[in-house]
Tab-separated table of N, CA and C in Angstrom:
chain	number	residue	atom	x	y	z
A	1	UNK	N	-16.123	19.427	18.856
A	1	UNK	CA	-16.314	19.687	20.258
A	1	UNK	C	-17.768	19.459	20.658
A	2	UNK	N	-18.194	18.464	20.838
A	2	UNK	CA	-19.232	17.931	21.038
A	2	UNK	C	-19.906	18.716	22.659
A	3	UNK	N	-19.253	18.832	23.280
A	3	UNK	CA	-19.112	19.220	24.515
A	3	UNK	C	-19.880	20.491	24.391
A	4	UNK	N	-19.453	21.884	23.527
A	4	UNK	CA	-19.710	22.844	23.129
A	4	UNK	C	-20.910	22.777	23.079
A	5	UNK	N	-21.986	21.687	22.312
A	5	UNK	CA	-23.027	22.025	21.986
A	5	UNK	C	-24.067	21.812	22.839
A	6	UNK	N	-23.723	21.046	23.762
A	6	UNK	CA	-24.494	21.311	25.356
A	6	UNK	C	-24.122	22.043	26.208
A	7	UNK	N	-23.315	23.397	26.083
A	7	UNK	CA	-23.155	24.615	27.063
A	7	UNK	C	-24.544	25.488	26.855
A	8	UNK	N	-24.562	26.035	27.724
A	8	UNK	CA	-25.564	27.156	27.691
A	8	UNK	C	-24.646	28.363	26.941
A	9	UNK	N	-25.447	29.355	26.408
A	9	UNK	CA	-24.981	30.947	26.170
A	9	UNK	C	-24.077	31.502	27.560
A	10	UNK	N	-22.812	32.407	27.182
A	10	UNK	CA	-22.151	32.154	28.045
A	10	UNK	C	-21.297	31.240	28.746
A	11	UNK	N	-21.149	30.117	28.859
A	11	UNK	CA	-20.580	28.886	29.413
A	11	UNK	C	-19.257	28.695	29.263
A	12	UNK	N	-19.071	29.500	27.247
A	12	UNK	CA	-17.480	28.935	27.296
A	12	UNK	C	-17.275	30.257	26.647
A	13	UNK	N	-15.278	30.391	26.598
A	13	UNK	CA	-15.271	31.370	26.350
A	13	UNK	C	-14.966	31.944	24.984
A	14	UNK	N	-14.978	33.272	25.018
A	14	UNK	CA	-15.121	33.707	23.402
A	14	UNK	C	-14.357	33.141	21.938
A	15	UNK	N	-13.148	32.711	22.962
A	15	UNK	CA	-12.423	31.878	21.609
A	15	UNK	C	-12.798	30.625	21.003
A	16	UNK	N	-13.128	30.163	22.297
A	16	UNK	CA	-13.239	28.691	21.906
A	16	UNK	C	-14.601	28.915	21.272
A	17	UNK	N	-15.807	29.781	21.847
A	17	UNK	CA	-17.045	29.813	20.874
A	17	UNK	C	-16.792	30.378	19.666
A	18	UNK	N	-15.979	31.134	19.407
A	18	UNK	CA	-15.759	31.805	17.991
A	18	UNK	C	-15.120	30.718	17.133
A	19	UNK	N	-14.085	29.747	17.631
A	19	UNK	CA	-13.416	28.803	17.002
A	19	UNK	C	-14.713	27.640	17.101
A	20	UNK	N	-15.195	27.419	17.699
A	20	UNK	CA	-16.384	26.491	17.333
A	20	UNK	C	-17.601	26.625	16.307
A	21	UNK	N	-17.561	28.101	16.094
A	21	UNK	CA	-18.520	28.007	15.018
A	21	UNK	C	-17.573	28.829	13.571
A	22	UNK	N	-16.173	28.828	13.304
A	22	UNK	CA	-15.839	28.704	12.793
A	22	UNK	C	-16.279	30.432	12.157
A	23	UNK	N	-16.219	31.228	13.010
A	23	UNK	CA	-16.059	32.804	12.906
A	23	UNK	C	-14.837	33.401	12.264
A	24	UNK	N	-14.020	32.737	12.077
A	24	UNK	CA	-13.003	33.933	11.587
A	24	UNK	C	-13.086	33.159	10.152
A	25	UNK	N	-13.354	32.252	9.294
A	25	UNK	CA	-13.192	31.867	8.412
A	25	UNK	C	-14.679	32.220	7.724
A	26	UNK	N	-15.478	32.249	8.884
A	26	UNK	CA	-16.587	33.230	7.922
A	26	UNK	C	-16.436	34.606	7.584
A	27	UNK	N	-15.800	35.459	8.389
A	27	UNK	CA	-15.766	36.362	8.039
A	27	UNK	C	-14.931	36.625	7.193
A	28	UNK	N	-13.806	36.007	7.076
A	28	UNK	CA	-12.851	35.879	5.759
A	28	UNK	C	-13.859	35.895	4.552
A	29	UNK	N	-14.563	34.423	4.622
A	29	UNK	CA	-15.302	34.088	3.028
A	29	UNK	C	-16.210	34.879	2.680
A	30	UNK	N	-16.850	36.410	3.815
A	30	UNK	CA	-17.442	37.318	3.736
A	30	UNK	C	-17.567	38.068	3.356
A	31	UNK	N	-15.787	38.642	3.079
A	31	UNK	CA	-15.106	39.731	3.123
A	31	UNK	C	-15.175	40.826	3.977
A	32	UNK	N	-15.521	40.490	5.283
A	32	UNK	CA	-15.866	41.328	6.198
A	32	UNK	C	-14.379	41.590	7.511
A	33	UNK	N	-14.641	41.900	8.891
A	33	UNK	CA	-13.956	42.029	9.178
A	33	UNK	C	-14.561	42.691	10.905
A	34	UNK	N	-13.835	42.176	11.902
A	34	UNK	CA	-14.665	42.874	13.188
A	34	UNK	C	-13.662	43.313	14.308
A	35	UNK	N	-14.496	44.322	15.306
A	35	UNK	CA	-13.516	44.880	16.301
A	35	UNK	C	-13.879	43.931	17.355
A	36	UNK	N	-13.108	43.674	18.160
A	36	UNK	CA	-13.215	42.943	18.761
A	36	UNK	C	-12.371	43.357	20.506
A	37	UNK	N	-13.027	42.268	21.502
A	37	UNK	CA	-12.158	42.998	23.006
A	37	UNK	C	-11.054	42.103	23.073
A	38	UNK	N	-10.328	42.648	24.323
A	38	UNK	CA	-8.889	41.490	24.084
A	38	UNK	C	-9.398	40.077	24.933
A	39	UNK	N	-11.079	39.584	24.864
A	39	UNK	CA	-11.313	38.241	25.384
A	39	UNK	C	-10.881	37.294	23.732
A	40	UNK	N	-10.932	38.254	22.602
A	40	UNK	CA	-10.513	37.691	21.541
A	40	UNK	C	-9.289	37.274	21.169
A	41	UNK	N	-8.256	38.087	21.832
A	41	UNK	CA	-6.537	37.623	21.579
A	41	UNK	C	-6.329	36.468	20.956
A	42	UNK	N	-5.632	36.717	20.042
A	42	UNK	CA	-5.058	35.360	19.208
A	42	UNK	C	-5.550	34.272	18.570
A	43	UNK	N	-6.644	34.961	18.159
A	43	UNK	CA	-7.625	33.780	17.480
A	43	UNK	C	-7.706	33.986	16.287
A	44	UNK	N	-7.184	35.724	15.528
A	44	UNK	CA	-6.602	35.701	14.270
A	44	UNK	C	-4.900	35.823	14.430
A	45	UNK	N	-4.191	34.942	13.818
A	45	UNK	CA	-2.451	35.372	13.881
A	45	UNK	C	-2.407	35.873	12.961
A	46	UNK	N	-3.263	36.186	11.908
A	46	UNK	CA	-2.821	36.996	10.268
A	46	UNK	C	-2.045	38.131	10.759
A	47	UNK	N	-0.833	38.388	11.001
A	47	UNK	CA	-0.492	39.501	11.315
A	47	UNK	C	-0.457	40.916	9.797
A	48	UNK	N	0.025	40.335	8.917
A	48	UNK	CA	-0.627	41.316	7.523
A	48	UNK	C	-2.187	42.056	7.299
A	49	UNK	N	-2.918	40.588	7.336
A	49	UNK	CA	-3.857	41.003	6.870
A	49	UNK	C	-5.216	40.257	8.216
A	50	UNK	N	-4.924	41.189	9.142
A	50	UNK	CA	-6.035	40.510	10.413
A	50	UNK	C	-7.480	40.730	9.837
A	51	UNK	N	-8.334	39.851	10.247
A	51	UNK	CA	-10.303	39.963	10.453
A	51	UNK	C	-10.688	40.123	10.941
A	52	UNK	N	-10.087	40.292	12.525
A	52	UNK	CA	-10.171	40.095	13.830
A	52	UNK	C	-9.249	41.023	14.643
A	53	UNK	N	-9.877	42.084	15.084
A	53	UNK	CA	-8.806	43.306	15.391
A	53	UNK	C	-8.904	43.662	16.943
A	54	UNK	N	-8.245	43.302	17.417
A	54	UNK	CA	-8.037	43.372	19.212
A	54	UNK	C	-7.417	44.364	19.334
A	55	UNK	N	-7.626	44.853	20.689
A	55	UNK	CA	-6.346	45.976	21.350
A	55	UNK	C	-5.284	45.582	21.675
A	56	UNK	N	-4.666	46.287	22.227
A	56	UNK	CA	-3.271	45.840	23.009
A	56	UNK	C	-2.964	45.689	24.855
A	57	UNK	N	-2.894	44.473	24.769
A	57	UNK	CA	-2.827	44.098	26.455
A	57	UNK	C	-1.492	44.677	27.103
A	58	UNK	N	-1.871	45.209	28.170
A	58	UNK	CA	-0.893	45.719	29.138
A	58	UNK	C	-0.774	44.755	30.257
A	59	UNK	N	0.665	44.780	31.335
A	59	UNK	CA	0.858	43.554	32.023
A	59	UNK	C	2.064	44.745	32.912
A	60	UNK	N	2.181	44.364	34.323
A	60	UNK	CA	3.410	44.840	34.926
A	60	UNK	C	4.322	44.900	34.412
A	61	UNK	N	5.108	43.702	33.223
A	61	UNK	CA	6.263	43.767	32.878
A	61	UNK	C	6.325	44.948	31.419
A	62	UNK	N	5.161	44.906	30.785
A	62	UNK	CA	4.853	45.247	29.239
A	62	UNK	C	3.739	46.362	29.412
A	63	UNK	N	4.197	47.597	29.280
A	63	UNK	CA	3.512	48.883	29.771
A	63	UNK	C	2.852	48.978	28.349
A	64	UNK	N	2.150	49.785	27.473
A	64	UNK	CA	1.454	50.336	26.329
A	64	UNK	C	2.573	51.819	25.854
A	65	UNK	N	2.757	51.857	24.625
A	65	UNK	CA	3.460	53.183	24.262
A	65	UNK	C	2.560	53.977	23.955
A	66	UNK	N	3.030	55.117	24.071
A	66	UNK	CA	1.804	56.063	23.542
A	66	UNK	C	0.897	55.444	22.352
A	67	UNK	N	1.632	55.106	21.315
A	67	UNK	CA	0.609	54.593	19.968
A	67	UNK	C	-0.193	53.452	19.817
A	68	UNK	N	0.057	52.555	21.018
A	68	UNK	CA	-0.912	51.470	21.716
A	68	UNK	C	-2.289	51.873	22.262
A	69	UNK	N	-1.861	53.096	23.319
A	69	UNK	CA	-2.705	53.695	24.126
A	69	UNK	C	-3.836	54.245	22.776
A	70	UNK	N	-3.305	54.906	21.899
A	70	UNK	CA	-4.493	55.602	21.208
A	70	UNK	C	-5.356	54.145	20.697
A	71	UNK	N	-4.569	53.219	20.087
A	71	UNK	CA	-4.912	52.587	19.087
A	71	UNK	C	-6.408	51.984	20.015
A	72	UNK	N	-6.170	51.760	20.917
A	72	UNK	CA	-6.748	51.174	21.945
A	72	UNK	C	-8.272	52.090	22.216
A	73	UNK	N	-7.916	53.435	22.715
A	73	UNK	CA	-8.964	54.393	22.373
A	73	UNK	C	-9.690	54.601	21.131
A	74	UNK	N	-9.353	54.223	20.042
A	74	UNK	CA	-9.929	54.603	19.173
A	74	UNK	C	-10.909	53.322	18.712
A	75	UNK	N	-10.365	51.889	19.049
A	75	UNK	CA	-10.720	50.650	19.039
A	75	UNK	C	-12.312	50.846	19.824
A	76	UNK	N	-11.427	51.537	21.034
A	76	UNK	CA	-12.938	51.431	22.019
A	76	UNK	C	-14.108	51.996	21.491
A	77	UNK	N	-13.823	53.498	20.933
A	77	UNK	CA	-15.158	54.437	20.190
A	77	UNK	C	-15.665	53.891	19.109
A	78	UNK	N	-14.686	52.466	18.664
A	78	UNK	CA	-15.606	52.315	17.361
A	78	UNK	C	-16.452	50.792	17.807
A	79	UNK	N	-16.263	50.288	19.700
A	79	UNK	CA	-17.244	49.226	19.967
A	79	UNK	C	-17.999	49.663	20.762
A	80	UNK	N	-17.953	50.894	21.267
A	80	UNK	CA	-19.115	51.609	21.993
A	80	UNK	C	-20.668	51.161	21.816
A	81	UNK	N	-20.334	51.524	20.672
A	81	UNK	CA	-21.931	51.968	20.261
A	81	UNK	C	-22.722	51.052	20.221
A	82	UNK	N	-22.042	49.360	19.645
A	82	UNK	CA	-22.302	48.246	19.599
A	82	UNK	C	-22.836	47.480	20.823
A	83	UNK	N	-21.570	47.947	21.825
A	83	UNK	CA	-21.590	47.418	23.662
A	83	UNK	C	-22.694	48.089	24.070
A	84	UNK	N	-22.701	48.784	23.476
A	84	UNK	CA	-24.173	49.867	24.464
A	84	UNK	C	-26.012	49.374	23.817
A	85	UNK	N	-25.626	48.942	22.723
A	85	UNK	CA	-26.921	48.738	21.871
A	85	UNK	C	-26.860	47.131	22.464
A	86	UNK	N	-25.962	46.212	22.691
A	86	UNK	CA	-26.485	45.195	23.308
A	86	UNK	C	-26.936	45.471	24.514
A	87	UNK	N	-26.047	46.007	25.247
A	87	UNK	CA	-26.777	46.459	26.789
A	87	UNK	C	-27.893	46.677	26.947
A	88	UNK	N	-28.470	47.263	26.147
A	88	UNK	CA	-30.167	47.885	26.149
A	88	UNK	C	-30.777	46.818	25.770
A	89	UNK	N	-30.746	45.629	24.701
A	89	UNK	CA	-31.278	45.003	24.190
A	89	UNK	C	-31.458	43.642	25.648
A	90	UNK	N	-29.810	43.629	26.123
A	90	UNK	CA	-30.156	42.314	27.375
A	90	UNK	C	-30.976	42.961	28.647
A	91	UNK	N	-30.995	44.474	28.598
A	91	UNK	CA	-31.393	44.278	29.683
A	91	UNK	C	-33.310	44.899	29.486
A	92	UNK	N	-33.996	44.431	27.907
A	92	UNK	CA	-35.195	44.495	27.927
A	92	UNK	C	-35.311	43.223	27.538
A	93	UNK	N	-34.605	42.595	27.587
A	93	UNK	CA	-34.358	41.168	27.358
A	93	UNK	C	-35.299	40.387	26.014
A	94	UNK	N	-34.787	41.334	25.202
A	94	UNK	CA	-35.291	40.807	23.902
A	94	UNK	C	-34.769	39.595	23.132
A	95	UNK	N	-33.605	39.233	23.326
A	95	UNK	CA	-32.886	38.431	23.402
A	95	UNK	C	-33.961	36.958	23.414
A	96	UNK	N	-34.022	36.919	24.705
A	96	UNK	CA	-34.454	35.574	25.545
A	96	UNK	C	-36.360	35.450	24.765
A	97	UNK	N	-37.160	36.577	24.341
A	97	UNK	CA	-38.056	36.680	23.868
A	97	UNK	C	-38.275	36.551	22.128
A	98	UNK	N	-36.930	36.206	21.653
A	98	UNK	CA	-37.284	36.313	20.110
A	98	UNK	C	-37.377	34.959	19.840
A	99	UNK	N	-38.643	34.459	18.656
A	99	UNK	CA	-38.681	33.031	18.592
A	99	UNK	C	-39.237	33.514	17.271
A	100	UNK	N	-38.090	33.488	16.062
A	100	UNK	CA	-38.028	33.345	14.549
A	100	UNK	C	-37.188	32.861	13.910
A	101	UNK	N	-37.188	32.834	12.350
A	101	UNK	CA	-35.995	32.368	12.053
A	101	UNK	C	-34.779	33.079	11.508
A	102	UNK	N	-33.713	32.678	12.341
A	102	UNK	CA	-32.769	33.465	12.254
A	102	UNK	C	-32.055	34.539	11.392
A	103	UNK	N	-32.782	34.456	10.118
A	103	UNK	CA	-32.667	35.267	9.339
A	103	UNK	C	-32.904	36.830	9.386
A	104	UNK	N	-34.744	36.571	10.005
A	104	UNK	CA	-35.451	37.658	10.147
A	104	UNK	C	-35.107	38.187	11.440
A	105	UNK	N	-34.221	37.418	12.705
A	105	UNK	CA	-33.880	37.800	13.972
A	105	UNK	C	-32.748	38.850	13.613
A	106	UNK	N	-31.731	38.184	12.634
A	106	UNK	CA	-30.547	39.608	12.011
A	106	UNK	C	-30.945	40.505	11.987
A	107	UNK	N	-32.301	40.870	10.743
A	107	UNK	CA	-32.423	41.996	10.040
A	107	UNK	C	-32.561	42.511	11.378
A	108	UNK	N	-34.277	42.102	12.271
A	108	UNK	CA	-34.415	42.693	13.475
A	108	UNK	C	-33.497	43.528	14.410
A	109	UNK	N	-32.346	42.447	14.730
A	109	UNK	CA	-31.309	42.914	15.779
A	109	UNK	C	-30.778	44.316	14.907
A	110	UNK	N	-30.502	44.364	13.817
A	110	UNK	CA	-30.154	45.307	13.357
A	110	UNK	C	-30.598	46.510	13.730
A	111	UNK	N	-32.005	46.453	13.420
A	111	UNK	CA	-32.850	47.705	13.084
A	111	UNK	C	-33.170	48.265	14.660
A	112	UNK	N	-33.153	47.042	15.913
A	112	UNK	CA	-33.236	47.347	16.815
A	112	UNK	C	-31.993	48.109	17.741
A	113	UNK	N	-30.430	47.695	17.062
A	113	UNK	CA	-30.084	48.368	17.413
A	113	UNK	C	-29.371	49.791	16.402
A	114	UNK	N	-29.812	50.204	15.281
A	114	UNK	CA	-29.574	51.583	15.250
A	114	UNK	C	-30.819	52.242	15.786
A	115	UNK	N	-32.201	51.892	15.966
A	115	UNK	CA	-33.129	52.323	16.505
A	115	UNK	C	-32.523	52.975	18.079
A	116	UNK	N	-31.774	52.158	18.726
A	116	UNK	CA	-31.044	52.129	20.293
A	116	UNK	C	-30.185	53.253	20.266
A	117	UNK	N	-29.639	53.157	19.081
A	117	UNK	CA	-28.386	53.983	19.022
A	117	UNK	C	-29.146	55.655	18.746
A	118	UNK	N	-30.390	55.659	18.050
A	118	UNK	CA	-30.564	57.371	17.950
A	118	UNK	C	-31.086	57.507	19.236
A	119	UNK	N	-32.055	56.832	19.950
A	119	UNK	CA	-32.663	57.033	21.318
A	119	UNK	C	-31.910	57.277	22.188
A	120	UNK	N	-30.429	56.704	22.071
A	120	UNK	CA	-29.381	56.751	23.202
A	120	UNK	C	-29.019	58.475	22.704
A	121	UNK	N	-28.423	58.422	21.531
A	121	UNK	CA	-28.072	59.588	21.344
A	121	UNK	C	-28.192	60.792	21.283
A	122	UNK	N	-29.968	60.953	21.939
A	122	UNK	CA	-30.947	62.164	20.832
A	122	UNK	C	-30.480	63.365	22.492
């Protein structure tokens, strides 16, 4: 997808960027595994053994059963903390200011956001 690599951040959407850089097969060869929102739907079908763990979409015709509804809540408390530690990070816009190599930008993002996460929490 040649196309892909002249979008800006943002431009396209989560599947097709996750399927463009070939995210679920890294995290397979990782042994890892992520929560994810339902902009992710169907981008893992492993139904046994998913990497890629979405909620459950509701629709007029297709209501949520009770054990959807939790699964869904409990999905959310465990991307909270994550959604909230980026939030802080785009909106001091550290992001747009980091110029290293990507290695040392990980560890960073890391440390910056459990750093986020006790400040949020204290």
């Amino acid at each position: 997808m040649p196309e892909l690599e002249r979008l800006h951040a943002g431009h396209a959407h989560d599947n097709t960027a996750a399927r463009h850089d070939h995210i679920l097969a890294r995290l397979r060869a990782a042994g890892l595994g992520a929560l994810a929102d339902l902009g992710f739907r169907g981008l893992d079908d492993d139904v046994l053994d998913p990497v890629i763990v979405t909620g459950f979409h509701t629709s007029r015709t297709h209501k949520l059963t009770p054990g959807q509804k939790t699964a869904n809540r409990v999905l959310a408390v465990g991307r909270a903390p994550v959604e909230h530690g980026f939030a802080h990070l785009k909106n001091w816009r550290i992001l747009t200011k980091l110029r290293t190599n990507p290695d040392r930008s990980t560890r960073l993002l890391r440390a910056l956001l459990v750093l986020t996460n006790l400040e949020v929490n204290r």
